[in-house]
Amino acid sequence: MKRIYLDYAAGMHNPSSVHASGRAAKKILDGARAQIAAVLHCRAEELIFTGSGTEANNLAIFGIREGHIVSTNIEHHSVLRPLEKRGNVTFVPVKPNGIVDPGDIAKALRPDTVLVSVIYANNEIGTIQPIKEIAKMFRPLRTNHYPLLHIDACQAAGFLNLNVQELGVDLMTINGSKIYGPKGTGALFVRRGVRLSPLILGGDQEWGLRAGTPNPALLAEFAKALETCNAQRVTRNVRLTKLRDDFIQRVVREIPRTTLNGDPILRLPNNINISFDGIDGEMLMLRLDLKGIEVSTGAACTVTSNEPSHVLRAISPQPPALSPSRPPPYGKGEVKEGNIRISLGRSTTKKDLEYTLKVLKKEVARLRKL
């Protein structure tokens, strides 16, 4: 039977439409939700699709009821800035290796604490937080299901366990761009029974928590990317960990006055964050770029900012008591010099890193002379 589409006001392939085309789009959307739910070991209805990891983090922070929040001083800006706007927050400092002590989280809890938000794996220094231990520690302290535990798992996806039942989390953020999926896709796991208020008002999509017509095609790609990355996680981690460790050992051994930032073991398999004393990190990044090597000096979302990294400040020595600087409340240390972040991926080879090390040695020496 020939089909005549006369619902252009709703847009093409709208999964909220009840006709055949809408039902077909909804089937794709439901399939994507089921695929992601299988990876996270949650119910499909516990997933809220968003336009990014940033939006999902904002929903977790602003959507929770009024009250005190506990977080760490090395969170991603999509958590830090909403927390600053909300106020009534305690930022727990991490240890010099970039990992928070669950006991310090416990000490920060108050009778009015409604949420604990901790980044699963840091986007700058790659350190992995003890999420299971944090969940076990404060769960017995709950009153009427609060405080809830939210984790930002955008960097962790594809490398770490995302089983929300084993992790013991109530809210978890993931996105597509970090796992070779499409940009503009994200999701927030919301454990059944957790109440949130929506950020975007309009229609009743995503159970009333995220108005707007979803894109089934992009979300299907997101789901496939997550499924694939999760299936390849073990073999990829073994390969990247070896490349990472070999490169770090050679850099520290062959380039004097070099410091690895973050824990050497409890870090993402693909993360290498190093400071070179006596040089400017941005200048080093530009010099490497001219040689065909693309790295960063920190988070890609803050490349236009001249402010020092709050993450490196948080794990650096504290400034003298008479220091005139007034850093943000979530990081007070003196920033290390010459910092770059090297992150590995599925196409990274040993040959790539050998060339990088060769160029790195020459450029660090050149910049130190200047």
mmCIF file of C-alpha atoms in Angstrom:
data_model
loop_
_atom_site.group_PDB
_atom_site.id
_atom_site.type_symbol
_atom_site.label_atom_id
_atom_site.label_comp_id
_atom_site.label_asym_id
_atom_site.label_seq_id
_atom_site.Cartn_x
_atom_site.Cartn_y
_atom_site.Cartn_z
ATOM 1 C CA MET A 1 0.000 0.000 0.000
ATOM 2 C CA LYS A 2 1.304 3.400 -0.935
ATOM 3 C CA ARG A 3 1.825 5.597 2.122
ATOM 4 C CA ILE A 4 1.152 9.322 1.995
ATOM 5 C CA TYR A 5 2.911 11.348 4.637
ATOM 6 C CA LEU A 6 0.817 14.302 5.769
ATOM 7 C CA ASP A 7 2.269 14.932 9.219
ATOM 8 C CA TYR A 8 5.058 17.341 8.356
ATOM 9 C CA ALA A 9 4.109 19.594 11.273
ATOM 10 C CA ALA A 10 5.464 16.882 13.564
ATOM 11 C CA GLY A 11 8.630 16.532 11.507
ATOM 12 C CA MET A 12 9.895 13.415 9.795
ATOM 13 C CA HIS A 13 10.494 10.232 11.796
ATOM 14 C CA ASN A 14 9.010 11.550 15.030
ATOM 15 C CA PRO A 15 8.871 8.672 17.540
ATOM 16 C CA SER A 16 6.047 10.405 19.402
ATOM 17 C CA SER A 17 3.702 10.073 16.405
ATOM 18 C CA VAL A 18 1.290 7.116 16.495
ATOM 19 C CA HIS A 19 1.127 6.408 12.745
ATOM 20 C CA ALA A 20 3.304 3.818 10.980
ATOM 21 C CA SER A 21 6.297 6.109 10.431
ATOM 22 C CA GLY A 22 6.200 7.237 14.052
ATOM 23 C CA ARG A 23 5.950 3.660 15.280
ATOM 24 C CA ALA A 24 8.962 2.692 13.166
ATOM 25 C CA ALA A 25 10.988 5.561 14.635
ATOM 26 C CA LYS A 26 9.886 4.607 18.145
ATOM 27 C CA LYS A 27 11.003 1.035 17.552
ATOM 28 C CA ILE A 28 14.516 2.310 16.721
ATOM 29 C CA LEU A 29 14.490 4.553 19.791
ATOM 30 C CA ASP A 30 13.301 1.738 22.056
ATOM 31 C CA GLY A 31 15.955 -0.569 20.626
ATOM 32 C CA ALA A 32 18.704 1.953 21.380
ATOM 33 C CA ARG A 33 17.414 2.364 24.926
ATOM 34 C CA ALA A 34 17.348 -1.391 25.432
ATOM 35 C CA GLN A 35 20.922 -1.765 24.102
ATOM 36 C CA ILE A 36 22.288 0.841 26.519
ATOM 37 C CA ALA A 37 20.249 -0.577 29.386
ATOM 38 C CA ALA A 38 21.831 -3.992 28.767
ATOM 39 C CA VAL A 39 25.324 -2.509 29.135
ATOM 40 C CA LEU A 40 24.363 -0.590 32.284
ATOM 41 C CA HIS A 41 22.335 -3.509 33.741
ATOM 42 C CA CYS A 42 19.341 -1.298 34.343
ATOM 43 C CA ARG A 43 15.746 -1.052 33.161
ATOM 44 C CA ALA A 44 15.140 0.704 29.853
ATOM 45 C CA GLU A 45 12.739 3.114 31.543
ATOM 46 C CA GLU A 46 15.549 4.199 33.884
ATOM 47 C CA LEU A 47 17.389 5.886 30.974
ATOM 48 C CA ILE A 48 16.809 9.509 30.015
ATOM 49 C CA PHE A 49 18.277 10.489 26.640
ATOM 50 C CA THR A 50 19.888 13.937 26.518
ATOM 51 C CA GLY A 51 21.780 16.055 24.005
ATOM 52 C CA SER A 52 25.167 15.595 25.720
ATOM 53 C CA GLY A 53 26.963 14.477 28.836
ATOM 54 C CA THR A 54 26.921 18.106 29.957
ATOM 55 C CA GLU A 55 23.133 18.219 29.792
ATOM 56 C CA ALA A 56 22.870 14.932 31.685
ATOM 57 C CA ASN A 57 25.146 16.255 34.445
ATOM 58 C CA ASN A 58 23.123 19.457 34.631
ATOM 59 C CA LEU A 59 19.907 17.457 34.931
ATOM 60 C CA ALA A 60 21.377 15.415 37.778
ATOM 61 C CA ILE A 61 22.533 18.543 39.648
ATOM 62 C CA PHE A 62 19.674 20.959 39.027
ATOM 63 C CA GLY A 63 16.977 18.290 38.949
ATOM 64 C CA ILE A 64 17.533 17.119 42.508
ATOM 65 C CA ARG A 65 15.573 18.687 45.344
ATOM 66 C CA GLU A 66 16.950 21.515 47.477
ATOM 67 C CA GLY A 67 19.605 20.598 49.987
ATOM 68 C CA HIS A 68 23.311 20.168 50.641
ATOM 69 C CA ILE A 69 25.555 18.515 48.018
ATOM 70 C CA VAL A 70 28.971 16.876 48.431
ATOM 71 C CA SER A 71 31.423 16.651 45.532
ATOM 72 C CA THR A 72 35.178 16.629 44.873
ATOM 73 C CA ASN A 73 37.531 19.395 43.806
ATOM 74 C CA ILE A 74 38.439 17.738 40.467
ATOM 75 C CA GLU A 75 35.006 17.450 38.856
ATOM 76 C CA HIS A 76 34.311 18.274 35.212
ATOM 77 C CA HIS A 77 33.098 21.828 34.616
ATOM 78 C CA SER A 78 29.644 20.508 33.656
ATOM 79 C CA VAL A 79 29.315 19.488 37.314
ATOM 80 C CA LEU A 80 31.373 22.222 38.982
ATOM 81 C CA ARG A 81 29.588 25.176 37.423
ATOM 82 C CA PRO A 82 26.050 23.918 38.150
ATOM 83 C CA LEU A 83 27.168 23.216 41.728
ATOM 84 C CA GLU A 84 28.568 26.730 42.060
ATOM 85 C CA LYS A 85 25.278 28.134 40.793
ATOM 86 C CA ARG A 86 23.226 26.043 43.217
ATOM 87 C CA GLY A 87 25.441 26.747 46.220
ATOM 88 C CA ASN A 88 25.322 24.872 49.545
ATOM 89 C CA VAL A 89 28.119 22.552 48.367
ATOM 90 C CA THR A 90 31.080 20.951 50.129
ATOM 91 C CA PHE A 91 34.022 20.241 47.809
ATOM 92 C CA VAL A 92 36.087 17.404 49.261
ATOM 93 C CA PRO A 93 39.777 17.628 48.292
ATOM 94 C CA VAL A 94 41.432 14.669 46.610
ATOM 95 C CA LYS A 95 44.790 13.292 47.698
ATOM 96 C CA PRO A 96 47.985 14.258 45.817
ATOM 97 C CA ASN A 97 47.505 11.234 43.555
ATOM 98 C CA GLY A 98 44.135 12.595 42.425
ATOM 99 C CA ILE A 99 41.953 10.079 44.267
ATOM 100 C CA VAL A 100 39.404 10.949 46.936
ATOM 101 C CA ASP A 101 39.251 9.168 50.290
ATOM 102 C CA PRO A 102 35.743 7.688 50.827
ATOM 103 C CA GLY A 103 36.141 8.532 54.502
ATOM 104 C CA ASP A 104 36.469 12.218 53.614
ATOM 105 C CA ILE A 105 33.204 11.977 51.681
ATOM 106 C CA ALA A 106 31.563 10.489 54.763
ATOM 107 C CA LYS A 107 32.864 13.285 56.986
ATOM 108 C CA ALA A 108 31.355 15.883 54.647
ATOM 109 C CA LEU A 109 27.830 14.449 54.844
ATOM 110 C CA ARG A 110 25.205 16.395 56.790
ATOM 111 C CA PRO A 111 21.605 15.659 57.789
ATOM 112 C CA ASP A 112 20.447 17.844 54.873
ATOM 113 C CA THR A 113 22.758 16.268 52.241
ATOM 114 C CA VAL A 114 20.690 15.209 49.220
ATOM 115 C CA LEU A 115 23.394 14.299 46.700
ATOM 116 C CA VAL A 116 26.986 13.106 46.411
ATOM 117 C CA SER A 117 28.421 13.711 42.918
ATOM 118 C CA VAL A 118 31.801 12.169 42.037
ATOM 119 C CA ILE A 119 33.475 11.872 38.644
ATOM 120 C CA TYR A 120 34.153 8.183 37.927
ATOM 121 C CA ALA A 121 37.340 8.814 35.905
ATOM 122 C CA ASN A 122 38.837 12.275 35.614
ATOM 123 C CA ASN A 123 38.924 13.835 32.167
ATOM 124 C CA GLU A 124 42.316 15.528 32.664
ATOM 125 C CA ILE A 125 44.491 13.190 34.733
ATOM 126 C CA GLY A 126 42.546 9.962 34.240
ATOM 127 C CA THR A 127 42.382 8.974 37.910
ATOM 128 C CA ILE A 128 39.709 6.420 38.802
ATOM 129 C CA GLN A 129 37.631 7.034 41.918
ATOM 130 C CA PRO A 130 36.591 4.211 44.317
ATOM 131 C CA ILE A 131 32.900 4.432 43.488
ATOM 132 C CA LYS A 132 31.915 1.072 45.017
ATOM 133 C CA GLU A 133 33.609 1.978 48.289
ATOM 134 C CA ILE A 134 31.933 5.378 48.365
ATOM 135 C CA ALA A 135 28.521 3.788 47.750
ATOM 136 C CA LYS A 136 29.012 1.174 50.465
ATOM 137 C CA MET A 137 30.275 3.792 52.903
ATOM 138 C CA PHE A 138 27.366 6.197 52.838
ATOM 139 C CA ARG A 139 24.458 3.890 51.959
ATOM 140 C CA PRO A 140 23.911 2.893 55.624
ATOM 141 C CA LEU A 141 23.833 6.614 56.499
ATOM 142 C CA ARG A 142 20.828 7.315 54.281
ATOM 143 C CA THR A 143 17.568 8.724 55.567
ATOM 144 C CA ASN A 144 14.477 8.316 53.354
ATOM 145 C CA HIS A 145 16.682 7.282 50.394
ATOM 146 C CA TYR A 146 18.916 10.373 50.627
ATOM 147 C CA PRO A 147 21.646 11.271 49.887
ATOM 148 C CA LEU A 148 21.742 9.924 46.344
ATOM 149 C CA LEU A 149 24.967 9.040 44.529
ATOM 150 C CA HIS A 150 25.627 10.504 41.076
ATOM 151 C CA ILE A 151 28.700 9.721 38.976
ATOM 152 C CA ASP A 152 29.931 11.293 35.761
ATOM 153 C CA ALA A 153 31.038 8.279 33.718
ATOM 154 C CA CYS A 154 31.635 9.986 30.354
ATOM 155 C CA GLN A 155 35.380 9.264 30.368
ATOM 156 C CA ALA A 156 34.912 5.869 32.029
ATOM 157 C CA ALA A 157 32.642 4.435 29.333
ATOM 158 C CA GLY A 158 34.456 1.921 27.179
ATOM 159 C CA PHE A 159 37.174 1.407 29.798
ATOM 160 C CA LEU A 160 35.511 0.707 33.152
ATOM 161 C CA ASN A 161 32.620 -1.322 34.532
ATOM 162 C CA LEU A 162 29.312 0.500 33.967
ATOM 163 C CA ASN A 163 27.094 -1.974 35.836
ATOM 164 C CA VAL A 164 25.011 0.380 37.967
ATOM 165 C CA GLN A 165 23.929 -2.454 40.253
ATOM 166 C CA GLU A 166 27.507 -3.398 41.109
ATOM 167 C CA LEU A 167 28.601 0.232 41.409
ATOM 168 C CA GLY A 168 25.672 1.069 43.676
ATOM 169 C CA VAL A 169 24.861 4.416 42.041
ATOM 170 C CA ASP A 170 21.520 6.194 41.728
ATOM 171 C CA LEU A 171 22.393 8.500 38.825
ATOM 172 C CA MET A 172 25.036 8.044 36.127
ATOM 173 C CA THR A 173 25.993 10.199 33.142
ATOM 174 C CA ILE A 174 27.349 8.837 29.845
ATOM 175 C CA ASN A 175 27.676 10.318 26.353
ATOM 176 C CA GLY A 176 28.446 9.275 22.801
ATOM 177 C CA SER A 177 31.375 11.458 21.769
ATOM 178 C CA LYS A 178 33.946 9.767 24.052
ATOM 179 C CA ILE A 179 33.202 6.254 22.730
ATOM 180 C CA TYR A 180 33.467 6.881 18.974
ATOM 181 C CA GLY A 181 29.750 7.580 18.850
ATOM 182 C CA PRO A 182 27.940 10.658 17.528
ATOM 183 C CA LYS A 183 28.337 14.027 19.209
ATOM 184 C CA GLY A 184 25.137 15.529 20.544
ATOM 185 C CA THR A 185 24.078 12.330 22.330
ATOM 186 C CA GLY A 186 24.038 11.533 26.027
ATOM 187 C CA ALA A 187 22.056 9.719 28.674
ATOM 188 C CA LEU A 188 21.365 9.875 32.378
ATOM 189 C CA PHE A 189 20.620 6.704 34.314
ATOM 190 C CA VAL A 190 17.992 7.523 36.936
ATOM 191 C CA ARG A 191 17.290 4.696 39.347
ATOM 192 C CA ARG A 192 13.600 3.901 39.663
ATOM 193 C CA GLY A 193 12.082 5.879 42.509
ATOM 194 C CA VAL A 194 14.470 8.830 42.193
ATOM 195 C CA ARG A 195 12.591 12.073 41.587
ATOM 196 C CA LEU A 196 14.023 14.794 39.364
ATOM 197 C CA SER A 197 12.664 18.050 37.985
ATOM 198 C CA PRO A 198 13.171 18.634 34.234
ATOM 199 C CA LEU A 199 15.504 21.314 32.855
ATOM 200 C CA ILE A 200 13.822 21.529 29.445
ATOM 201 C CA LEU A 201 10.063 22.025 29.465
ATOM 202 C CA GLY A 202 7.673 21.318 26.639
ATOM 203 C CA GLY A 203 6.392 17.924 25.588
ATOM 204 C CA ASP A 204 6.283 14.750 27.660
ATOM 205 C CA GLN A 205 9.221 13.000 25.969
ATOM 206 C CA GLU A 206 11.587 10.951 28.165
ATOM 207 C CA TRP A 207 8.886 10.483 30.802
ATOM 208 C CA GLY A 208 8.524 14.226 31.182
ATOM 209 C CA LEU A 209 12.177 14.762 32.118
ATOM 210 C CA ARG A 210 13.529 15.998 28.774
ATOM 211 C CA ALA A 211 11.186 17.706 26.347
ATOM 212 C CA GLY A 212 12.058 17.781 22.657
ATOM 213 C CA THR A 213 11.918 15.379 19.723
ATOM 214 C CA PRO A 214 14.711 12.791 20.054
ATOM 215 C CA ASN A 215 16.829 11.676 17.098
ATOM 216 C CA PRO A 216 16.382 7.879 16.797
ATOM 217 C CA ALA A 217 19.143 7.487 14.185
ATOM 218 C CA LEU A 218 21.804 9.241 16.296
ATOM 219 C CA LEU A 219 20.743 7.460 19.460
ATOM 220 C CA ALA A 220 20.914 4.110 17.675
ATOM 221 C CA GLU A 221 24.521 4.937 16.717
ATOM 222 C CA PHE A 222 25.217 5.961 20.313
ATOM 223 C CA ALA A 223 23.868 2.649 21.598
ATOM 224 C CA LYS A 224 25.874 0.631 19.073
ATOM 225 C CA ALA A 225 29.067 2.520 19.933
ATOM 226 C CA LEU A 226 28.596 1.859 23.652
ATOM 227 C CA GLU A 227 27.818 -1.812 23.073
ATOM 228 C CA THR A 228 30.900 -2.232 20.861
ATOM 229 C CA CYS A 229 33.266 -0.377 23.205
ATOM 230 C CA ASN A 230 32.022 -2.344 26.180
ATOM 231 C CA ALA A 231 32.457 -5.666 24.363
ATOM 232 C CA GLN A 232 36.062 -4.766 23.409
ATOM 233 C CA ARG A 233 36.899 -3.270 26.798
ATOM 234 C CA VAL A 234 39.161 -5.981 28.197
ATOM 235 C CA THR A 235 41.363 -6.489 25.139
ATOM 236 C CA ARG A 236 41.591 -2.747 24.467
ATOM 237 C CA ASN A 237 42.547 -2.014 28.073
ATOM 238 C CA VAL A 238 45.387 -4.542 27.998
ATOM 239 C CA ARG A 239 46.823 -3.074 24.796
ATOM 240 C CA LEU A 240 46.497 0.567 25.812
ATOM 241 C CA THR A 241 47.787 0.019 29.343
ATOM 242 C CA LYS A 242 51.012 -1.447 27.967
ATOM 243 C CA LEU A 243 51.446 1.419 25.508
ATOM 244 C CA ARG A 244 50.675 3.932 28.262
ATOM 245 C CA ASP A 245 53.084 2.499 30.831
ATOM 246 C CA ASP A 246 55.940 2.020 28.370
ATOM 247 C CA PHE A 247 55.590 5.598 27.156
ATOM 248 C CA ILE A 248 55.409 7.065 30.672
ATOM 249 C CA GLN A 249 58.483 5.137 31.818
ATOM 250 C CA ARG A 250 60.530 6.317 28.838
ATOM 251 C CA VAL A 251 59.422 9.949 29.135
ATOM 252 C CA VAL A 252 60.241 10.125 32.846
ATOM 253 C CA ARG A 253 63.564 8.344 32.289
ATOM 254 C CA GLU A 254 64.717 10.227 29.181
ATOM 255 C CA ILE A 255 63.416 13.751 29.839
ATOM 256 C CA PRO A 256 64.704 15.346 33.062
ATOM 257 C CA ARG A 257 62.435 17.321 35.418
ATOM 258 C CA THR A 258 59.306 15.505 34.325
ATOM 259 C CA THR A 259 56.305 14.703 36.529
ATOM 260 C CA LEU A 260 53.415 12.316 35.914
ATOM 261 C CA ASN A 261 50.169 13.826 37.197
ATOM 262 C CA GLY A 262 47.758 11.463 38.907
ATOM 263 C CA ASP A 263 48.082 7.947 40.229
ATOM 264 C CA PRO A 264 50.396 5.784 38.059
ATOM 265 C CA ILE A 265 48.142 2.715 38.358
ATOM 266 C CA LEU A 266 44.603 3.794 39.247
ATOM 267 C CA ARG A 267 44.126 5.733 36.023
ATOM 268 C CA LEU A 268 42.442 5.188 32.681
ATOM 269 C CA PRO A 269 44.416 2.925 30.311
ATOM 270 C CA ASN A 270 44.569 5.685 27.698
ATOM 271 C CA ASN A 271 45.489 8.686 29.875
ATOM 272 C CA ILE A 272 48.953 10.260 30.136
ATOM 273 C CA ASN A 273 49.150 13.655 31.848
ATOM 274 C CA ILE A 274 52.673 15.018 32.263
ATOM 275 C CA SER A 275 54.261 18.281 33.413
ATOM 276 C CA PHE A 276 57.642 19.448 32.122
ATOM 277 C CA ASP A 277 59.399 21.867 34.438
ATOM 278 C CA GLY A 278 60.638 25.119 32.925
ATOM 279 C CA ILE A 279 58.438 25.400 29.828
ATOM 280 C CA ASP A 280 55.005 26.641 28.789
ATOM 281 C CA GLY A 281 52.509 23.834 28.136
ATOM 282 C CA GLU A 282 50.598 25.690 25.441
ATOM 283 C CA MET A 283 53.792 26.478 23.564
ATOM 284 C CA LEU A 284 54.790 22.802 23.736
ATOM 285 C CA MET A 285 51.379 21.785 22.433
ATOM 286 C CA LEU A 286 51.730 24.155 19.478
ATOM 287 C CA ARG A 287 55.259 22.946 18.726
ATOM 288 C CA LEU A 288 54.036 19.342 18.699
ATOM 289 C CA ASP A 289 51.146 20.303 16.442
ATOM 290 C CA LEU A 290 53.610 21.697 13.901
ATOM 291 C CA LYS A 291 55.258 18.259 13.891
ATOM 292 C CA GLY A 292 51.937 16.516 13.256
ATOM 293 C CA ILE A 293 51.290 15.467 16.863
ATOM 294 C CA GLU A 294 47.963 16.531 18.369
ATOM 295 C CA VAL A 295 47.707 16.710 22.160
ATOM 296 C CA SER A 296 46.032 19.090 24.606
ATOM 297 C CA THR A 297 46.920 21.019 27.730
ATOM 298 C CA GLY A 298 43.801 19.859 29.561
ATOM 299 C CA ALA A 299 40.073 19.598 28.990
ATOM 300 C CA ALA A 300 39.021 20.386 25.413
ATOM 301 C CA CYS A 301 35.965 22.291 26.678
ATOM 302 C CA THR A 302 38.164 24.941 28.355
ATOM 303 C CA VAL A 303 40.714 25.614 25.610
ATOM 304 C CA THR A 304 39.650 29.278 25.370
ATOM 305 C CA SER A 305 40.262 29.888 29.069
ATOM 306 C CA ASN A 306 43.509 31.345 30.367
ATOM 307 C CA GLU A 307 42.730 30.117 33.879
ATOM 308 C CA PRO A 308 45.012 27.396 35.285
ATOM 309 C CA SER A 309 43.535 23.903 35.484
ATOM 310 C CA HIS A 310 41.591 23.418 38.707
ATOM 311 C CA VAL A 311 42.447 19.707 38.538
ATOM 312 C CA LEU A 312 46.222 20.240 38.528
ATOM 313 C CA ARG A 313 45.816 22.916 41.170
ATOM 314 C CA ALA A 314 43.906 20.450 43.335
ATOM 315 C CA ILE A 315 46.737 17.880 43.325
ATOM 316 C CA SER A 316 49.578 20.415 43.561
ATOM 317 C CA PRO A 317 51.290 21.726 46.710
ATOM 318 C CA GLN A 318 49.429 24.451 48.556
ATOM 319 C CA PRO A 319 50.615 28.053 48.024
ATOM 320 C CA PRO A 320 52.384 30.049 50.765
ATOM 321 C CA ALA A 321 50.128 31.539 53.424
ATOM 322 C CA LEU A 322 50.781 35.070 52.140
ATOM 323 C CA SER A 323 49.993 34.248 48.514
ATOM 324 C CA PRO A 324 47.959 37.100 46.977
ATOM 325 C CA SER A 325 46.075 34.720 44.675
ATOM 326 C CA ARG A 326 42.426 33.937 45.291
ATOM 327 C CA PRO A 327 41.758 30.593 43.606
ATOM 328 C CA PRO A 328 38.309 28.993 43.432
ATOM 329 C CA PRO A 329 37.210 27.011 46.486
ATOM 330 C CA TYR A 330 37.695 23.673 44.745
ATOM 331 C CA GLY A 331 41.438 23.972 44.059
ATOM 332 C CA LYS A 332 44.108 25.887 45.937
ATOM 333 C CA GLY A 333 47.449 24.423 44.918
ATOM 334 C CA GLU A 334 50.109 26.039 42.752
ATOM 335 C CA VAL A 335 49.812 24.870 39.152
ATOM 336 C CA LYS A 336 52.643 22.820 37.701
ATOM 337 C CA GLU A 337 54.468 24.077 34.614
ATOM 338 C CA GLY A 338 54.493 22.717 31.077
ATOM 339 C CA ASN A 339 51.494 20.433 31.328
ATOM 340 C CA ILE A 340 50.151 18.352 28.416
ATOM 341 C CA ARG A 341 47.561 15.599 28.214
ATOM 342 C CA ILE A 342 48.204 12.713 25.835
ATOM 343 C CA SER A 343 45.237 10.377 25.394
ATOM 344 C CA LEU A 344 45.434 7.150 23.419
ATOM 345 C CA GLY A 345 42.753 5.559 21.255
ATOM 346 C CA ARG A 346 41.920 2.566 19.109
ATOM 347 C CA SER A 347 44.183 3.725 16.267
ATOM 348 C CA THR A 348 47.215 4.554 18.451
ATOM 349 C CA THR A 349 50.287 2.401 17.703
ATOM 350 C CA LYS A 350 53.663 1.874 19.324
ATOM 351 C CA LYS A 351 55.235 3.546 16.295
ATOM 352 C CA ASP A 352 53.095 6.635 16.895
ATOM 353 C CA LEU A 353 54.362 6.929 20.452
ATOM 354 C CA GLU A 354 57.994 6.328 19.486
ATOM 355 C CA TYR A 355 57.785 9.246 17.062
ATOM 356 C CA THR A 356 56.015 11.352 19.706
ATOM 357 C CA LEU A 357 58.740 10.677 22.252
ATOM 358 C CA LYS A 358 61.460 11.547 19.752
ATOM 359 C CA VAL A 359 59.834 14.888 18.935
ATOM 360 C CA LEU A 360 58.914 15.556 22.561
ATOM 361 C CA LYS A 361 62.513 15.246 23.713
ATOM 362 C CA LYS A 362 63.708 17.733 21.088
ATOM 363 C CA GLU A 363 60.931 20.265 21.674
ATOM 364 C CA VAL A 364 61.206 20.224 25.486
ATOM 365 C CA ALA A 365 64.957 20.792 25.199
ATOM 366 C CA ARG A 366 64.424 23.581 22.654
ATOM 367 C CA LEU A 367 61.820 25.374 24.785
ATOM 368 C CA ARG A 368 63.941 25.111 27.932
ATOM 369 C CA LYS A 369 66.800 26.824 26.134
ATOM 370 C CA LEU A 370 64.474 29.629 25.085
#
